[in-house]
Every structure is written in C-alpha cells, then in structure tokens.
Coordinates of C-alpha atoms in Angstrom, one line a residue:
X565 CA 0.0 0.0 0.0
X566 CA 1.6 3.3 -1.3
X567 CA 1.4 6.2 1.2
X568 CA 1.3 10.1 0.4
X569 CA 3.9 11.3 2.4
X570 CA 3.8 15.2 1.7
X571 CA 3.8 17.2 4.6
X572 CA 3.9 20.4 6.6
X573 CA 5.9 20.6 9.7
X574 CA 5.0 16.7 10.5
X575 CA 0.9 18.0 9.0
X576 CA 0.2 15.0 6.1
X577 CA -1.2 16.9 3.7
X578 CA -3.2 14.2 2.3
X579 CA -6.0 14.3 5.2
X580 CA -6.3 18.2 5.4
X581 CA -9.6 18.0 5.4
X582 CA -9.5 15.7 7.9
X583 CA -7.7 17.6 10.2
X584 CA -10.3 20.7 9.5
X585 CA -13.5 18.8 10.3
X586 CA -11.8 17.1 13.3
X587 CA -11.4 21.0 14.9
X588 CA -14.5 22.3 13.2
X589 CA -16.5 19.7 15.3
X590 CA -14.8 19.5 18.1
X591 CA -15.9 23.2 18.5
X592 CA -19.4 22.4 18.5
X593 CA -18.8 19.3 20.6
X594 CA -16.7 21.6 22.6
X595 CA -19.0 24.6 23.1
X596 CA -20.5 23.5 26.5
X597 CA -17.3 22.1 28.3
X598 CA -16.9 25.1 30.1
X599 CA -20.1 26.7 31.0
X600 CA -23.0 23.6 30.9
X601 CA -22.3 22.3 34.8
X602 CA -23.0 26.1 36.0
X603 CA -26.1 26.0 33.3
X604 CA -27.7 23.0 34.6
X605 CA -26.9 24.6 38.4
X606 CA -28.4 27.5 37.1
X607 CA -31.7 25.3 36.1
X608 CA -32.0 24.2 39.7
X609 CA -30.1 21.2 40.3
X610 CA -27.7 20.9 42.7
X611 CA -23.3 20.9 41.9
X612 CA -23.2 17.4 42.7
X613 CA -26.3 17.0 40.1
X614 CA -24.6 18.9 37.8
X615 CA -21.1 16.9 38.2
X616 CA -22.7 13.6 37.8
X617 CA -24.0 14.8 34.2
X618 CA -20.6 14.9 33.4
X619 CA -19.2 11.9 35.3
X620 CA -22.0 9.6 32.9
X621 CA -20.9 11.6 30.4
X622 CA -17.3 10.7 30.5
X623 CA -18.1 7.2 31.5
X624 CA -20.3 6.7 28.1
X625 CA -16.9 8.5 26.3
X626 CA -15.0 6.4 27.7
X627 CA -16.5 3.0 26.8
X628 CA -17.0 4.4 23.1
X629 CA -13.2 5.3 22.7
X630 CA -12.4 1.9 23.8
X631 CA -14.3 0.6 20.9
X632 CA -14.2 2.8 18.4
X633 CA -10.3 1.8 17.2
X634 CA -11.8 -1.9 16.9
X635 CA -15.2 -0.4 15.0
X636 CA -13.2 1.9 12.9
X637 CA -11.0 -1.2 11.2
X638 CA -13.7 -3.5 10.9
X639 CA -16.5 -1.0 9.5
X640 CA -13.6 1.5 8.0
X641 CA -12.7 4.8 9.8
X642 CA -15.4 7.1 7.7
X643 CA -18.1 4.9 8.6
X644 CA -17.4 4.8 12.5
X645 CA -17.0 8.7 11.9
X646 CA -20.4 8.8 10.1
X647 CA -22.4 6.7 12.5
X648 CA -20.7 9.0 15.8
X649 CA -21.4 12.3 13.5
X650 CA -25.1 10.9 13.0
X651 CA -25.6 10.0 16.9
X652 CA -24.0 13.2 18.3
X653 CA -26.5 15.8 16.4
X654 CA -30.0 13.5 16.9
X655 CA -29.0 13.3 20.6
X656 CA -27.9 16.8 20.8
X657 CA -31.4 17.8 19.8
X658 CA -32.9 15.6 21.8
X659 CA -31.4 16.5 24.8
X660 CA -32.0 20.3 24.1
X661 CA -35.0 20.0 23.8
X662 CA -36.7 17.3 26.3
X663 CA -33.3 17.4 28.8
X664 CA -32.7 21.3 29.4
X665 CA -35.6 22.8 27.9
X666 CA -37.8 21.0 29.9
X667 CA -35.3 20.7 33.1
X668 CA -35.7 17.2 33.2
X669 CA -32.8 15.7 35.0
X670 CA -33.5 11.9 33.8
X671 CA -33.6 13.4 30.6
X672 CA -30.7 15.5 30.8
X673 CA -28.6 12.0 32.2
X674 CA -30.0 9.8 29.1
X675 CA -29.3 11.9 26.3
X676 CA -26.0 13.9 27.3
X677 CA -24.9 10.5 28.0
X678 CA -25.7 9.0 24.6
X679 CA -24.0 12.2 22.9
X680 CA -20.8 11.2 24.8
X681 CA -20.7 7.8 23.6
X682 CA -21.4 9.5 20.1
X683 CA -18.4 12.4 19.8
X684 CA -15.2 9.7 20.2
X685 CA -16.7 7.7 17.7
X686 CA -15.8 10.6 14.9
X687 CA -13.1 11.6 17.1
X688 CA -10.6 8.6 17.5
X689 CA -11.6 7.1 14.6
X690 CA -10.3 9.5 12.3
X691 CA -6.8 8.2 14.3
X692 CA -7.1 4.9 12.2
X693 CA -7.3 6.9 9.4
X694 CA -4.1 8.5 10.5
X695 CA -2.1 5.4 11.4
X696 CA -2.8 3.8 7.6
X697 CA -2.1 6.7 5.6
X698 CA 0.8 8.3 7.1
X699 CA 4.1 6.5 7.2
X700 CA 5.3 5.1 10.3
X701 CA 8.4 7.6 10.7
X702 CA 5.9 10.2 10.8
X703 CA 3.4 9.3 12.7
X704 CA 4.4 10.6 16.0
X705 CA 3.9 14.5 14.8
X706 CA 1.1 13.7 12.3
X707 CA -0.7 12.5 15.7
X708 CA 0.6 16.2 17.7
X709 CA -1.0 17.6 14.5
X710 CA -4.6 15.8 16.0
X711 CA -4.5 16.9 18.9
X712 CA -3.5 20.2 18.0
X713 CA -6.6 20.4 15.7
X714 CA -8.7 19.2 18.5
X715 CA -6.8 21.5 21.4
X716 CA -8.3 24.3 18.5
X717 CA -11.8 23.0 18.3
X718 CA -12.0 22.1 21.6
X719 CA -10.4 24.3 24.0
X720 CA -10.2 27.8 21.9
X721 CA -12.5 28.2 19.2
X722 CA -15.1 26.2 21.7
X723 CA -14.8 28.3 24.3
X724 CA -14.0 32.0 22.7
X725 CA -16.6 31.4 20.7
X726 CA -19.7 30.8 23.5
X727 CA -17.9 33.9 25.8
X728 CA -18.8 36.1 22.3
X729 CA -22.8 34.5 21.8
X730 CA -24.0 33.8 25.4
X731 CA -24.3 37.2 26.5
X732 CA -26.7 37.9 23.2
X733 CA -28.7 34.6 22.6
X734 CA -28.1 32.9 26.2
X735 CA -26.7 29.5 27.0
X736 CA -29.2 27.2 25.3
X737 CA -29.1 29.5 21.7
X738 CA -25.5 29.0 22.0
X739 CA -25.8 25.0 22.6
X740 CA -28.0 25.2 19.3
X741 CA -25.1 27.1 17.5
X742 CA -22.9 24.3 18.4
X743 CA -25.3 21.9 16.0
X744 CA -24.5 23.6 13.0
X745 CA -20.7 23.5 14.1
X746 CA -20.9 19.5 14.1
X747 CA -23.1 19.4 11.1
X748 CA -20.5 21.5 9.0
X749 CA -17.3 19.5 10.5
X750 CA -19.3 16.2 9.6
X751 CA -19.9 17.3 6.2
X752 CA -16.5 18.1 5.6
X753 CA -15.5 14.7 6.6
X754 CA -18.0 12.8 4.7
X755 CA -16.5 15.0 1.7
X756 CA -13.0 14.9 2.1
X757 CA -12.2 11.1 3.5
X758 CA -14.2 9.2 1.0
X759 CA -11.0 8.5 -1.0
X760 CA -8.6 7.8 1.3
X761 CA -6.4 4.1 2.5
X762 CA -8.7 2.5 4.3
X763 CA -7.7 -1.1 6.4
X764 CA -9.1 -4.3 4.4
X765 CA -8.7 -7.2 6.8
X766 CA -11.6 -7.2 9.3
X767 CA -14.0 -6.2 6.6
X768 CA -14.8 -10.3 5.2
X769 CA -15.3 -11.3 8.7
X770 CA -18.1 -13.0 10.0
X771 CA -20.9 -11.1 12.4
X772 CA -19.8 -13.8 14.8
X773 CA -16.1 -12.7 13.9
X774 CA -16.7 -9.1 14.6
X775 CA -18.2 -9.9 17.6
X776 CA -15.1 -11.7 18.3
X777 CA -12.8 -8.4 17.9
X778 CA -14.8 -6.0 19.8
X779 CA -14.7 -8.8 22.8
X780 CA -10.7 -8.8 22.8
X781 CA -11.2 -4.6 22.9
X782 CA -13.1 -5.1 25.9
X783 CA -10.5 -7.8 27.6
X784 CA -6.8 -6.0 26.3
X785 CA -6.7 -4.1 29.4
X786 CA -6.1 -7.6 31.1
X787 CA -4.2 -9.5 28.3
X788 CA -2.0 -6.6 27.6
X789 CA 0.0 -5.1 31.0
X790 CA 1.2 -2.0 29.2
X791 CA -2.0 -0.8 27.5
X792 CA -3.4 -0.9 31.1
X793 CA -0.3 0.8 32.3
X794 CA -0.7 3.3 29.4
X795 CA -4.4 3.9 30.3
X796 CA -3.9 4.4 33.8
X797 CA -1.7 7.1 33.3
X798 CA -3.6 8.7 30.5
X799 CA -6.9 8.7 33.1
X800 CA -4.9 10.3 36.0
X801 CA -3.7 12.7 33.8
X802 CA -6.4 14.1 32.5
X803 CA -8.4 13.5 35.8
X804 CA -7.6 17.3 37.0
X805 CA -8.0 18.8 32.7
X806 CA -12.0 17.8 32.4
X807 CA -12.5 18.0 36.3
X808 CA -11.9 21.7 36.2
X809 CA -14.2 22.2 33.5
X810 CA -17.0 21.4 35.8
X811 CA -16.0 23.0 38.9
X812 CA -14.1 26.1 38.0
X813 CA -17.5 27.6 36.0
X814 CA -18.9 27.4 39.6
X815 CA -16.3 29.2 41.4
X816 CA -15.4 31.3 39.0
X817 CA -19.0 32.4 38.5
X818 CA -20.4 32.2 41.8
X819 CA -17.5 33.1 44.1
X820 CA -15.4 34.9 42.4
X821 CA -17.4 37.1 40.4
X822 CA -16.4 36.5 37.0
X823 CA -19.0 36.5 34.2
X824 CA -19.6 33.2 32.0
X825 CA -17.6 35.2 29.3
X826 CA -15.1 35.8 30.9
X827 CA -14.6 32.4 32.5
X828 CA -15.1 30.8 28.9
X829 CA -12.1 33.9 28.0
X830 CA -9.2 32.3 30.4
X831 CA -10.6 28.8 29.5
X832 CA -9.5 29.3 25.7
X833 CA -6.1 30.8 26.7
X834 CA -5.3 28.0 28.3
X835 CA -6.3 25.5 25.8
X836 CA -4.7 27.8 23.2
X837 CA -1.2 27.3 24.5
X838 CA -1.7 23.3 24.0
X839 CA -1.7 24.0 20.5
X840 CA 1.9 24.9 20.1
X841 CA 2.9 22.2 22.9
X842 CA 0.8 19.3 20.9
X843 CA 2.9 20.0 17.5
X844 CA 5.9 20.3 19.8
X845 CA 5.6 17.3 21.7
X846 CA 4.7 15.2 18.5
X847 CA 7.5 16.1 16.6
X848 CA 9.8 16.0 19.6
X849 CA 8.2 11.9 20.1
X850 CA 10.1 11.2 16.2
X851 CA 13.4 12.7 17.8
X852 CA 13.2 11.3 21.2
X853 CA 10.8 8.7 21.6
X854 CA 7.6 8.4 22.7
X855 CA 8.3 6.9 26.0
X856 CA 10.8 9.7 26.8
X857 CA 8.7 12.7 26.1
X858 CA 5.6 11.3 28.4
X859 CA 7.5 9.9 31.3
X860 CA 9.9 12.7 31.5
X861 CA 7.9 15.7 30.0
X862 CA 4.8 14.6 30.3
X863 CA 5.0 13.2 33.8
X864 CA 7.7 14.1 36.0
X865 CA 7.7 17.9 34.1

C-alpha cells in the first residue's frame, strides 16, 4: 500500500480535510465544556447534580473510545466517523429539547450521555485513518497535528466562541449554534475522507467474527500489562484537565465574580497554548521517543 507522504511541519497533507473537520466539530462538541455544569446549576439542580451529568458523560466517552479503534478497522474509519457524526446531532437535539428545555434531570442524564458515547466515535476514529495513511516515521507529529486540531476546536474556538454569543442569545441559543458546528465538520469529513487508504482485513469477517474483535477490545486491558499501564496514566492525567471544566465555572461564577464570558475567555487561553505544545511534543516523540517525552515531559515535568 503506497502512502502520500507530503507534509507540513509533520501536517500529512493528504488528510487536510480531515484535520479541519476534526477542529470544526470539536468546537461544536466543545461549546458546553466550560459553561454547561454552572447551566444545569443555574436550572435548579444541585453541583453534585450537575457533576454527575458529566461523570455519565465521561463514563459513556469512555466505553466508546475503547471501541471505536476496533469499529473503525472492521467497519472502515469514515463509517465509524459517520455513524458518531449521526448520533451526536440527533441526541444533541434531543437532549436540548426534552433534557434542558424541559429541566428534566433523567432526561438530561440519558441523552448527554448518549452524545458522549457518540463524539469519540468521529473523534478517535479519524486516528485509524491517520495510522494507515501516514508513514510510520511520521506518525508521532502527524498524531501532535490531531490533537492540536482538536486543542483548536475544543479548547479555543469552543470556548471564545460561547464567551462572544451567550451574553446575546443565552446558554441554550449557544448550545443550538454548536449543531451547526458538528453538522459543518461532519460534512467536511463525509466529503474529504471518502478516497482515502482505508484497512481491508476485518472487513470479510463474519458477524460472529466481529463480535469476536470488539470482545478482545473489551478484555486487552487484562491481556495486555502495558496498555493498562498506558491507560492508567492517560486517566490520571487528565483527571484534573476535564475535572476543572465542571468546577471552575462554579467558582469562577459564583465566588469569584467573574462572568460566564469571561470564565469561557481564560478557559481558551489555556487551551490555546496546548496547540503549540501538541505540535511540539509530537515532533519531539520522532526525535526522542515516545516513551521519553511522556514519562519525562509529560509526567515528572
């Protein structure tokens, strides 16, 4: 399998587009990080109501990242980004409009956690993509290039963005915004990735094969002592990154004083330096190693 190996500064050049719809729906996915646990407070429910959206949020991402590598090779990557694209805006609706607009608290748990087992389905399969079209020498700053893209959608343009349209058409116009964000970074996906190297070998298996696969996702932690290693650093790691998005809202709002925009403001500055230190870190992993950069950088820095 021949592989396109232009490039710019480690950026394969060959999924572009890829790399723009990952950050143009990110934002939309992005939009409430920072501002919905004070929203939902705001509706009545209590913090620890408010936190537990989020923790069966994260639980739901969770479980669908594990799979979605596994989906993404046997269904293609496009296809597992398709079916997460379709999911996220259907349950995004749905939980707009029965969850918060009606303040239903079951509601809001059901359907903001079906939209977080939706987002890493588009999100880490596009990965797959990424590991069979770039060449192995360059895959180390072609994956700082994703995360960069997402740091963008995520982080800056997710959050600059809402500090800009909250104060004219509210939190829940702004959550609506975010649709068309997702819609738009879908579309350019569907567009842009229908061409490219996509893996063969799971595709001729049997249901009962496929089945098979997605079980030995499920068990690897067990089978394989480094993943779990691996995983349990990644988890503690960003333990304290998504726990401030739920808390800090609160103080920042209600103790401190701070508007919502100007929360949202400091949020984006923070997530805009990660863009630089992604690239960075990526290329660095080619020079290095990976295991350097995380354990001594990462880690102990």
């Amino acid at each position: 399998m021949s592989i396109n190996n232009k490039q710019w500064l480690g950026l394969p050049l060959n999924l572009l587009w890829g790399y723009i719809a990952i950050a143009v729906f990110m934002t939309g996915d992005g939009f409430e990080l920072a501002f919905l646990s004070h929203y939902i407070k705001e509706l009545g429910f209590s913090p620890a109501q408010a936190s537990f959206a989020f923790t069966l949020y994260g639980l739901a991402a969770a479980l669908s990242a594990w799979i979605s590598g596994v989906v993404a090779e046997i269904i293609t990557p496009l296809k597992t980004m398709m079916i997460g694209f379709v999911l996220w805006c259907v349950f995004h609706v749905l939980f707009l409009v029965f969850g918060l607009g009606h303040a239903n608290y079951a509601l809001i748990l059901v359907f903001y956690g079906i939209r977080g087992f939706a987002y890493p389905l588009f999100l880490y399969s596009f990965i797959v993509a990424i590991i069979h079209n770039v060449k192995s020498d360059n895959a180390s700053s072609a994956i700082g290039w994703f995360w960069a893209v997402y740091s963008i959608g995520i982080g800056v343009f997710g959050s600059y963005i809402p500090s800009f349209t909250i104060p004219h058409i509210g939190e829940l116009g702004t959550l609506w915004l975010a649709l068309a964000f997702c819609v738009t970074g879908g579309i350019i996906a569907l567009a842009s990735l229908r061409h490219i190297k996509t893996p063969h070998h799971m595709q001729n298996l049997t249901t009962r094969e496929k089945f098979a696969e997605l079980g030995r996702a499920a068990t690897l932690l067990y089978t394989n002592r480094n993943i779990l290693l691996s995983s349990m650093v990644r988890i503690i790691n960003t333990l304290s990154l998504f726990g401030f998005a739920v808390i800090m809202p609160m103080m920042f709002v209600d103790e401190l004083g701070f508007t919502t925009s100007e929360w949202l403001q400091v949020w984006a500055v923070f997530f805009f330096t990660t863009i630089f230190s992604n690239v960075l870190w990526g290329i660095l992993g080619e020079k290095l190693g990976w295991m350097k950069v995380v354990r001594w950088f990462g880690c102990i820095g």
